[in-house]
Every structure is written in C-alpha cells, then in structure tokens.
Amino acid sequence: MAKTKNFKTIFPAVAVPMNDDYTINEPEFRAYLRWIKSFYDKGIQGLVCNGHTGEITGLTRAERKRVVEICAEECGDKMTIVSGVNCENTAESIEMAKEAKEAGADGILLMPPHMWLRFGMNPNAPFEYVKDVAEGADIDIVIHLYPATSKAFYPVETLIKMCKEIDHVKCIKMGTRVTSIYEHDVRLLREECPDISLITCHDETLCVSWFPGMDGALIGFAGCVPELITSAWDVFKNPDKHTLKEAQDASNCIYPISQAIYGGGQPSGEAHARLKEALKQRGVFSSALMRKPVLPLNQEEKDWVAAGLKKSGLPLVDMKPFA
C-alpha cells in the first residue's frame, strides 16, 4: 500500500551530526532520525532535511543527496520526507530536485535564490521559478517564504497564483515574521486556497504563530525538543479540547529553551549552533560541531543553553533504544 503524503503536520528541520573531520556522522544521524520517528504518533509525521538547520549551504551537492537517502531509509516508510533545494539558477534547481526525488524525497522545500535577498527580483520571477522547477522535476513543493522585511518575500497575490496554477504546490512555510502581514496573508490564503497546507516556521514565537489556525510547523526546534513541541501542538491542533490556560502553559514551558537557542531573534547560523549544542547536552549528539564559517560556541553560550534546558525541564535522552 502506497504511503500517503502528509503536508499538514509537524516537520522537524533535522540537524546533521558531524565527526571531528567535518564528515557526516552517519550512525549517529540514523539514531537521531529513529528518535525523531518515535514521535510519529504524537504529531511528527514528516521531516525536512537539507534545511538551514541542516546546514544546507555547508553541504556539498553529493552530501545533500546522501542526507536524503539516509532520511528515506530510516523514516521514509511512513514519514513524509522533504528536502531543501537551495540554488541560484533554475536549471540546477531542477537537477537538485530530481536528485532529491531519486534519493527518496516526497517533496522539496524550494528556497528563493539568495541573490534576490540582496538585489530583489522581477515580480513575475518567483512564479516562473516555482513553476519551472515543479514541471521540470515533477515533484511536490513546499514554498519557502522569506520574511516580509526581505527583498525575497513573495506577496500574497503571488502565493495565491502559485497555489491555484501550479498543481505541485502543496504547502507554504509561512516565514513572514511581521505579525500583521502574517495574519492577513494566512486569512486570505485560507479563503482563496483552502486545500493548501499553511505551516509556521517561527521557531522563536511558535505558539503565538499557531493562533491563526495553522496546519503544523516546519521548525528546527521540533528536532531538538520534540516532546515539548508535540505536546504544545496537541493543544493548538485541538482547541475544542483544551483551554487558553493550557495554551499559555505550553508556551511558558517552551519559552526558556526558545530564548536559549533563538534569543528572541530569527533562526541563524549561530542559533543553529546553539540548537546543536542543546542536542549534544541532551545526549542525542556526541558533538555540536558545525561546518565553518559558523564558529564554535564559547562557554558562556554553552551555559546559556544548559540553563534553558533546565528551566524548560528537558532531561537527557536515552538513545540506547535507537542506536
């Protein structure tokens, strides 16, 4: 029986453990994925690899494909596997999307070309880009929406056009990060494109961003503290069964470790380093090494992560069952 793809769920953006020589620690990565998979019945029914949390810009093209292969081997029997595609031109984006599909991905997280962040873009370029990749690779797409304050932000009219005219567009990772625009666009997309999955990627303000009634989340945070995220998601996914106080309690529990990792700001290379440090301190990873140019944390930063874990009540993880 064919697996059913699910784009309305929690997608951890998984980190990748490194050996001391900066190669991928495959045995540890596989154990980590098996741990993530253990939360399937609690709401984590997909995962994203080769996202920014997974250091996509630090991995070679061959390594990105290998990461997809490992994720598909460990979790692809029932979880929806999505791979990030980060490229500066359409032709190579199609090639990378095809490679992800060959490696076992059910879909791709299509990032805007980074040149748009610096120089902006023709208003018609995002639609053409997504359409060309969808048709060229014949694969389902999660739109990676950058912040409204950036030059690579897609206006809601563009998103609606993508959703209505490109069959492979299944989901939008709403990274708007301006609350008034975020809520407006979510409401309009619900009216115009009711079948499209809308998921938050606001790790740093997760519970707040769930209030408009979202279909899940795509966050690195879920790959670090899945027990907190799935517990909170149950409250927001089933509002008729829970109280506002329970939602506030969930947010209060998440807040200390959120501050320790994200510090009130958006996810960044340094935040991803703190997330990896949290995984190390929890006993999931043996090393918090990141690919340069992201630098190692100093002791003060490590202590800050430790304090966040303690305040959020997060214990060591017993990884023996997953080894």
mmCIF file of C-alpha atoms in Angstrom:
data_model
loop_
_atom_site.group_PDB
_atom_site.id
_atom_site.type_symbol
_atom_site.label_atom_id
_atom_site.label_comp_id
_atom_site.label_asym_id
_atom_site.label_seq_id
_atom_site.Cartn_x
_atom_site.Cartn_y
_atom_site.Cartn_z
ATOM 1 C CA MET A 1 0.000 0.000 0.000
ATOM 2 C CA ALA A 2 1.436 3.372 -1.042
ATOM 3 C CA LYS A 3 2.369 5.836 1.667
ATOM 4 C CA THR A 4 0.104 8.867 1.955
ATOM 5 C CA LYS A 5 1.971 12.167 1.842
ATOM 6 C CA ASN A 6 1.069 14.481 4.692
ATOM 7 C CA PHE A 7 1.884 18.170 4.464
ATOM 8 C CA LYS A 8 -0.320 19.072 7.447
ATOM 9 C CA THR A 9 1.898 18.019 10.311
ATOM 10 C CA ILE A 10 4.978 18.928 12.328
ATOM 11 C CA PHE A 11 8.121 18.830 10.210
ATOM 12 C CA PRO A 12 11.349 18.902 12.224
ATOM 13 C CA ALA A 13 14.132 20.519 10.206
ATOM 14 C CA VAL A 14 16.723 17.971 11.219
ATOM 15 C CA ALA A 15 20.304 18.804 12.136
ATOM 16 C CA VAL A 16 23.214 16.675 10.902
ATOM 17 C CA PRO A 17 25.857 15.451 13.374
ATOM 18 C CA MET A 18 29.480 15.820 12.295
ATOM 19 C CA ASN A 19 32.645 13.881 13.028
ATOM 20 C CA ASP A 20 35.756 15.760 14.119
ATOM 21 C CA ASP A 21 36.921 15.918 10.493
ATOM 22 C CA TYR A 22 33.612 17.574 9.474
ATOM 23 C CA THR A 23 32.301 14.467 7.705
ATOM 24 C CA ILE A 24 28.726 13.368 8.390
ATOM 25 C CA ASN A 25 28.417 11.006 11.340
ATOM 26 C CA GLU A 26 26.044 8.554 9.654
ATOM 27 C CA PRO A 27 25.489 6.106 12.558
ATOM 28 C CA GLU A 28 24.608 8.968 14.904
ATOM 29 C CA PHE A 29 22.427 10.609 12.267
ATOM 30 C CA ARG A 30 20.480 7.374 11.821
ATOM 31 C CA ALA A 31 19.949 7.014 15.581
ATOM 32 C CA TYR A 32 18.775 10.632 15.742
ATOM 33 C CA LEU A 33 16.263 10.015 12.939
ATOM 34 C CA ARG A 34 14.937 6.918 14.684
ATOM 35 C CA TRP A 35 14.436 9.025 17.823
ATOM 36 C CA ILE A 36 12.517 11.629 15.800
ATOM 37 C CA LYS A 37 10.440 8.871 14.192
ATOM 38 C CA SER A 38 9.380 7.673 17.652
ATOM 39 C CA PHE A 39 7.197 10.807 17.889
ATOM 40 C CA TYR A 40 5.168 9.847 14.805
ATOM 41 C CA ASP A 41 2.002 9.039 16.739
ATOM 42 C CA LYS A 42 2.334 12.292 18.680
ATOM 43 C CA GLY A 43 2.218 14.501 15.595
ATOM 44 C CA ILE A 44 5.601 14.394 13.857
ATOM 45 C CA GLN A 45 4.684 12.688 10.598
ATOM 46 C CA GLY A 46 7.218 14.310 8.311
ATOM 47 C CA LEU A 47 10.705 15.735 8.363
ATOM 48 C CA VAL A 48 12.759 18.230 6.394
ATOM 49 C CA CYS A 49 16.400 17.590 5.660
ATOM 50 C CA ASN A 50 18.818 19.973 3.957
ATOM 51 C CA GLY A 51 17.146 22.964 5.531
ATOM 52 C CA HIS A 52 19.094 25.823 7.061
ATOM 53 C CA THR A 53 19.106 23.913 10.354
ATOM 54 C CA GLY A 54 20.607 21.002 8.427
ATOM 55 C CA GLU A 55 23.391 23.271 7.160
ATOM 56 C CA ILE A 56 22.372 23.033 3.513
ATOM 57 C CA THR A 57 24.744 25.798 2.439
ATOM 58 C CA GLY A 58 27.624 23.981 4.142
ATOM 59 C CA LEU A 59 26.981 20.616 2.470
ATOM 60 C CA THR A 60 28.158 19.566 -0.962
ATOM 61 C CA ARG A 61 25.607 18.532 -3.541
ATOM 62 C CA ALA A 62 26.598 14.876 -3.112
ATOM 63 C CA GLU A 63 26.231 15.178 0.676
ATOM 64 C CA ARG A 64 22.774 16.668 0.320
ATOM 65 C CA LYS A 65 21.682 13.674 -1.736
ATOM 66 C CA ARG A 66 23.220 11.282 0.791
ATOM 67 C CA VAL A 67 21.351 13.005 3.622
ATOM 68 C CA VAL A 68 18.065 12.431 1.755
ATOM 69 C CA GLU A 69 18.945 8.787 1.210
ATOM 70 C CA ILE A 70 19.580 8.253 4.918
ATOM 71 C CA CYS A 71 16.337 10.009 5.905
ATOM 72 C CA ALA A 72 14.354 7.955 3.392
ATOM 73 C CA GLU A 73 15.940 4.702 4.580
ATOM 74 C CA GLU A 74 15.215 5.403 8.243
ATOM 75 C CA CYS A 75 11.877 7.219 8.095
ATOM 76 C CA GLY A 76 10.526 7.050 4.547
ATOM 77 C CA ASP A 77 8.322 4.032 5.156
ATOM 78 C CA LYS A 78 5.704 6.243 6.790
ATOM 79 C CA MET A 79 7.009 9.799 7.235
ATOM 80 C CA THR A 80 6.814 12.465 4.516
ATOM 81 C CA ILE A 81 10.399 13.278 3.527
ATOM 82 C CA VAL A 82 11.100 16.781 2.238
ATOM 83 C CA SER A 83 14.498 18.038 1.110
ATOM 84 C CA GLY A 84 15.576 21.637 0.852
ATOM 85 C CA VAL A 85 16.707 22.914 -2.543
ATOM 86 C CA ASN A 86 18.936 25.972 -2.417
ATOM 87 C CA CYS A 87 20.322 27.177 -5.738
ATOM 88 C CA GLU A 88 20.927 30.352 -7.710
ATOM 89 C CA ASN A 89 19.603 29.178 -11.075
ATOM 90 C CA THR A 90 16.554 27.323 -12.346
ATOM 91 C CA ALA A 91 18.285 24.602 -14.367
ATOM 92 C CA GLU A 92 20.408 23.394 -11.453
ATOM 93 C CA SER A 93 17.454 23.685 -9.068
ATOM 94 C CA ILE A 94 15.614 21.220 -11.296
ATOM 95 C CA GLU A 95 18.622 18.886 -11.259
ATOM 96 C CA MET A 96 18.852 19.055 -7.459
ATOM 97 C CA ALA A 97 15.114 18.439 -7.116
ATOM 98 C CA LYS A 98 15.428 15.376 -9.361
ATOM 99 C CA GLU A 99 18.330 14.114 -7.247
ATOM 100 C CA ALA A 100 16.272 14.538 -4.083
ATOM 101 C CA LYS A 101 13.406 12.618 -5.681
ATOM 102 C CA GLU A 102 15.752 9.810 -6.781
ATOM 103 C CA ALA A 103 17.133 9.632 -3.243
ATOM 104 C CA GLY A 104 13.667 9.146 -1.765
ATOM 105 C CA ALA A 105 12.237 12.605 -1.090
ATOM 106 C CA ASP A 106 8.457 13.008 -1.312
ATOM 107 C CA GLY A 107 8.788 16.727 -1.879
ATOM 108 C CA ILE A 108 11.162 19.661 -1.812
ATOM 109 C CA LEU A 109 11.371 22.848 0.224
ATOM 110 C CA LEU A 110 12.148 25.308 -2.557
ATOM 111 C CA MET A 111 14.136 28.269 -1.253
ATOM 112 C CA PRO A 112 14.300 31.552 -3.132
ATOM 113 C CA PRO A 113 17.612 32.167 -4.895
ATOM 114 C CA HIS A 114 19.717 34.085 -2.383
ATOM 115 C CA MET A 115 20.596 36.755 -4.947
ATOM 116 C CA TRP A 116 17.032 38.001 -4.508
ATOM 117 C CA LEU A 117 17.774 38.770 -0.855
ATOM 118 C CA ARG A 118 20.451 41.239 -1.925
ATOM 119 C CA PHE A 119 19.135 42.600 -5.209
ATOM 120 C CA GLY A 120 15.405 41.963 -5.241
ATOM 121 C CA MET A 121 13.610 40.380 -8.186
ATOM 122 C CA ASN A 122 11.240 40.855 -11.063
ATOM 123 C CA PRO A 123 7.713 40.454 -9.608
ATOM 124 C CA ASN A 124 6.998 37.640 -12.070
ATOM 125 C CA ALA A 125 10.213 35.717 -11.334
ATOM 126 C CA PRO A 126 9.073 33.744 -8.238
ATOM 127 C CA PHE A 127 6.049 32.265 -10.013
ATOM 128 C CA GLU A 128 8.093 31.305 -13.057
ATOM 129 C CA TYR A 129 10.819 29.818 -10.871
ATOM 130 C CA VAL A 130 8.455 27.605 -8.873
ATOM 131 C CA LYS A 131 6.501 26.604 -11.998
ATOM 132 C CA ASP A 132 9.648 25.648 -13.904
ATOM 133 C CA VAL A 133 11.045 23.555 -11.045
ATOM 134 C CA ALA A 134 7.691 21.836 -10.431
ATOM 135 C CA GLU A 135 7.321 20.910 -14.096
ATOM 136 C CA GLY A 136 10.990 20.080 -14.647
ATOM 137 C CA ALA A 137 11.359 17.774 -11.647
ATOM 138 C CA ASP A 138 7.749 16.553 -11.332
ATOM 139 C CA ILE A 139 7.840 16.772 -7.544
ATOM 140 C CA ASP A 140 5.636 18.294 -4.845
ATOM 141 C CA ILE A 141 6.771 21.608 -3.414
ATOM 142 C CA VAL A 142 6.723 23.385 -0.074
ATOM 143 C CA ILE A 143 7.134 27.105 -0.756
ATOM 144 C CA HIS A 144 9.859 28.614 1.430
ATOM 145 C CA LEU A 145 8.556 32.095 2.294
ATOM 146 C CA TYR A 146 11.189 34.551 3.480
ATOM 147 C CA PRO A 147 10.411 37.432 5.904
ATOM 148 C CA ALA A 148 8.259 40.332 4.782
ATOM 149 C CA THR A 149 11.154 42.649 5.605
ATOM 150 C CA SER A 150 13.377 40.967 2.995
ATOM 151 C CA LYS A 151 13.658 41.631 -0.739
ATOM 152 C CA ALA A 152 12.904 37.960 -1.434
ATOM 153 C CA PHE A 153 9.442 38.000 0.185
ATOM 154 C CA TYR A 154 6.591 36.730 -2.007
ATOM 155 C CA PRO A 155 3.452 38.917 -1.797
ATOM 156 C CA VAL A 156 0.231 37.072 -1.025
ATOM 157 C CA GLU A 157 -1.049 37.622 -4.569
ATOM 158 C CA THR A 158 1.973 35.718 -5.875
ATOM 159 C CA LEU A 159 1.399 32.914 -3.373
ATOM 160 C CA ILE A 160 -2.246 32.603 -4.397
ATOM 161 C CA LYS A 161 -1.250 32.405 -8.067
ATOM 162 C CA MET A 162 1.291 29.674 -7.276
ATOM 163 C CA CYS A 163 -1.254 27.676 -5.289
ATOM 164 C CA LYS A 164 -4.004 27.932 -7.900
ATOM 165 C CA GLU A 165 -1.931 27.386 -11.048
ATOM 166 C CA ILE A 166 0.881 25.008 -10.017
ATOM 167 C CA ASP A 167 -0.521 21.611 -9.035
ATOM 168 C CA HIS A 168 2.675 20.515 -7.313
ATOM 169 C CA VAL A 169 2.480 23.342 -4.750
ATOM 170 C CA LYS A 170 1.101 21.633 -1.644
ATOM 171 C CA CYS A 171 2.257 23.745 1.274
ATOM 172 C CA ILE A 172 3.612 27.162 2.268
ATOM 173 C CA LYS A 173 6.197 27.559 5.008
ATOM 174 C CA MET A 174 4.973 30.896 6.351
ATOM 175 C CA GLY A 175 8.106 32.739 7.392
ATOM 176 C CA THR A 176 6.524 36.209 7.204
ATOM 177 C CA ARG A 177 7.711 37.334 10.657
ATOM 178 C CA VAL A 178 5.620 40.517 10.610
ATOM 179 C CA THR A 179 2.534 39.637 12.631
ATOM 180 C CA SER A 180 0.019 41.898 10.900
ATOM 181 C CA ILE A 181 1.058 40.735 7.424
ATOM 182 C CA TYR A 182 1.267 37.118 8.602
ATOM 183 C CA GLU A 183 -2.295 37.028 9.915
ATOM 184 C CA HIS A 184 -3.686 38.909 6.905
ATOM 185 C CA ASP A 185 -1.994 36.580 4.435
ATOM 186 C CA VAL A 186 -2.980 33.415 6.311
ATOM 187 C CA ARG A 187 -6.622 34.518 6.356
ATOM 188 C CA LEU A 188 -6.616 35.406 2.652
ATOM 189 C CA LEU A 189 -4.871 32.187 1.656
ATOM 190 C CA ARG A 190 -7.446 30.216 3.649
ATOM 191 C CA GLU A 191 -10.209 31.884 1.631
ATOM 192 C CA GLU A 192 -8.583 31.601 -1.770
ATOM 193 C CA CYS A 193 -6.676 28.296 -1.441
ATOM 194 C CA PRO A 194 -8.408 26.211 1.240
ATOM 195 C CA ASP A 195 -6.664 22.951 0.308
ATOM 196 C CA ILE A 196 -3.124 24.305 0.675
ATOM 197 C CA SER A 197 -1.295 23.475 3.890
ATOM 198 C CA LEU A 198 -0.111 26.552 5.786
ATOM 199 C CA ILE A 199 2.582 25.854 8.369
ATOM 200 C CA THR A 200 4.563 28.202 10.571
ATOM 201 C CA CYS A 201 8.346 28.344 10.689
ATOM 202 C CA HIS A 202 8.503 30.862 13.521
ATOM 203 C CA ASP A 203 10.610 28.803 15.960
ATOM 204 C CA GLU A 204 11.199 31.849 18.135
ATOM 205 C CA THR A 205 7.468 32.669 18.604
ATOM 206 C CA LEU A 206 5.962 29.271 17.891
ATOM 207 C CA CYS A 207 2.790 29.272 19.963
ATOM 208 C CA VAL A 208 1.914 32.844 19.006
ATOM 209 C CA SER A 209 2.245 31.941 15.322
ATOM 210 C CA TRP A 210 -0.139 28.975 15.740
ATOM 211 C CA PHE A 211 -3.045 31.175 16.843
ATOM 212 C CA PRO A 212 -4.435 31.940 13.344
ATOM 213 C CA GLY A 213 -5.157 28.217 12.991
ATOM 214 C CA MET A 214 -2.199 26.645 11.209
ATOM 215 C CA ASP A 215 -1.746 23.145 9.785
ATOM 216 C CA GLY A 216 1.530 22.430 11.552
ATOM 217 C CA ALA A 217 5.078 23.730 11.653
ATOM 218 C CA LEU A 218 8.399 23.366 9.899
ATOM 219 C CA ILE A 219 10.982 24.173 12.537
ATOM 220 C CA GLY A 220 14.431 23.079 13.639
ATOM 221 C CA PHE A 221 13.106 23.348 17.185
ATOM 222 C CA ALA A 222 10.969 20.217 16.670
ATOM 223 C CA GLY A 223 14.101 18.197 16.001
ATOM 224 C CA CYS A 224 15.640 19.349 19.276
ATOM 225 C CA VAL A 225 12.797 19.314 21.823
ATOM 226 C CA PRO A 226 10.122 17.187 20.114
ATOM 227 C CA GLU A 227 8.375 16.292 23.356
ATOM 228 C CA LEU A 228 7.633 19.971 24.080
ATOM 229 C CA ILE A 229 6.599 20.761 20.511
ATOM 230 C CA THR A 230 4.242 17.809 20.116
ATOM 231 C CA SER A 231 2.638 18.490 23.488
ATOM 232 C CA ALA A 232 2.019 22.119 22.553
ATOM 233 C CA TRP A 233 0.809 21.165 19.076
ATOM 234 C CA ASP A 234 -1.849 18.904 20.581
ATOM 235 C CA VAL A 235 -3.273 21.935 22.396
ATOM 236 C CA PHE A 236 -3.354 24.185 19.336
ATOM 237 C CA LYS A 237 -4.461 21.465 16.919
ATOM 238 C CA ASN A 238 -7.428 20.559 19.127
ATOM 239 C CA PRO A 239 -8.632 23.880 20.596
ATOM 240 C CA ASP A 240 -12.084 22.494 21.429
ATOM 241 C CA LYS A 241 -10.472 20.010 23.826
ATOM 242 C CA HIS A 242 -8.175 22.462 25.572
ATOM 243 C CA THR A 243 -8.275 25.787 27.396
ATOM 244 C CA LEU A 244 -6.465 29.052 26.813
ATOM 245 C CA LYS A 245 -4.617 28.387 30.057
ATOM 246 C CA GLU A 246 -3.225 25.160 28.602
ATOM 247 C CA ALA A 247 -2.007 27.064 25.542
ATOM 248 C CA GLN A 248 -0.339 29.631 27.795
ATOM 249 C CA ASP A 249 1.229 26.868 29.898
ATOM 250 C CA ALA A 250 2.616 25.210 26.762
ATOM 251 C CA SER A 251 4.117 28.497 25.627
ATOM 252 C CA ASN A 252 5.606 29.156 29.066
ATOM 253 C CA CYS A 253 7.263 25.731 29.047
ATOM 254 C CA ILE A 254 8.811 26.295 25.613
ATOM 255 C CA TYR A 255 9.928 29.877 26.278
ATOM 256 C CA PRO A 256 13.171 29.268 28.266
ATOM 257 C CA ILE A 257 14.750 26.916 25.736
ATOM 258 C CA SER A 258 13.439 29.081 22.892
ATOM 259 C CA GLN A 259 15.259 32.050 24.398
ATOM 260 C CA ALA A 260 18.399 29.992 24.943
ATOM 261 C CA ILE A 261 18.523 28.941 21.290
ATOM 262 C CA TYR A 262 16.999 31.868 19.432
ATOM 263 C CA GLY A 263 17.447 34.704 21.905
ATOM 264 C CA GLY A 264 14.281 36.420 20.730
ATOM 265 C CA GLY A 265 15.596 36.699 17.174
ATOM 266 C CA GLN A 266 15.106 34.732 13.997
ATOM 267 C CA PRO A 267 16.931 31.441 13.378
ATOM 268 C CA SER A 268 20.502 31.999 12.190
ATOM 269 C CA GLY A 269 23.754 30.099 11.866
ATOM 270 C CA GLU A 270 24.581 30.908 15.473
ATOM 271 C CA ALA A 271 21.115 29.834 16.610
ATOM 272 C CA HIS A 272 21.556 26.555 14.757
ATOM 273 C CA ALA A 273 24.866 26.106 16.578
ATOM 274 C CA ARG A 274 23.068 26.592 19.895
ATOM 275 C CA LEU A 275 20.414 24.087 18.792
ATOM 276 C CA LYS A 276 23.136 21.547 18.026
ATOM 277 C CA GLU A 277 24.684 22.266 21.415
ATOM 278 C CA ALA A 278 21.305 21.523 23.007
ATOM 279 C CA LEU A 279 21.225 18.180 21.187
ATOM 280 C CA LYS A 280 24.714 17.442 22.496
ATOM 281 C CA GLN A 281 23.794 18.388 26.055
ATOM 282 C CA ARG A 282 20.717 16.165 25.831
ATOM 283 C CA GLY A 283 22.908 13.223 24.808
ATOM 284 C CA VAL A 284 21.471 12.939 21.285
ATOM 285 C CA PHE A 285 24.669 14.087 19.526
ATOM 286 C CA SER A 286 28.216 13.441 20.694
ATOM 287 C CA SER A 287 29.446 16.676 19.109
ATOM 288 C CA ALA A 288 27.971 20.096 18.406
ATOM 289 C CA LEU A 289 30.435 20.782 15.576
ATOM 290 C CA MET A 290 29.128 22.988 12.765
ATOM 291 C CA ARG A 291 30.599 23.475 9.321
ATOM 292 C CA LYS A 292 32.575 26.710 9.109
ATOM 293 C CA PRO A 293 32.211 29.651 8.779
ATOM 294 C CA VAL A 294 29.888 29.106 11.766
ATOM 295 C CA LEU A 295 32.217 29.165 14.775
ATOM 296 C CA PRO A 296 32.099 27.041 17.952
ATOM 297 C CA LEU A 297 30.215 28.401 20.945
ATOM 298 C CA ASN A 298 32.102 29.818 23.897
ATOM 299 C CA GLN A 299 31.479 28.560 27.435
ATOM 300 C CA GLU A 300 29.083 31.370 28.276
ATOM 301 C CA GLU A 301 26.888 30.408 25.318
ATOM 302 C CA LYS A 302 27.006 26.735 26.294
ATOM 303 C CA ASP A 303 25.977 27.626 29.845
ATOM 304 C CA TRP A 304 23.110 29.715 28.448
ATOM 305 C CA VAL A 305 21.847 26.655 26.543
ATOM 306 C CA ALA A 306 22.193 24.481 29.652
ATOM 307 C CA ALA A 307 20.144 26.951 31.688
ATOM 308 C CA GLY A 308 17.407 26.985 29.037
ATOM 309 C CA LEU A 309 17.211 23.198 29.016
ATOM 310 C CA LYS A 310 16.977 23.113 32.793
ATOM 311 C CA LYS A 311 14.267 25.792 33.006
ATOM 312 C CA SER A 312 12.192 24.006 30.365
ATOM 313 C CA GLY A 313 12.564 20.725 32.266
ATOM 314 C CA LEU A 314 14.272 18.865 29.433
ATOM 315 C CA PRO A 315 16.192 15.766 30.558
ATOM 316 C CA LEU A 316 18.895 13.695 28.928
ATOM 317 C CA VAL A 317 17.584 11.453 26.169
ATOM 318 C CA ASP A 318 18.158 7.725 26.460
ATOM 319 C CA MET A 319 19.446 6.965 22.969
ATOM 320 C CA LYS A 320 20.142 3.262 23.623
ATOM 321 C CA PRO A 321 16.825 2.099 22.096
ATOM 322 C CA PHE A 322 17.672 3.960 18.888
ATOM 323 C CA ALA A 323 21.326 3.002 18.491
#
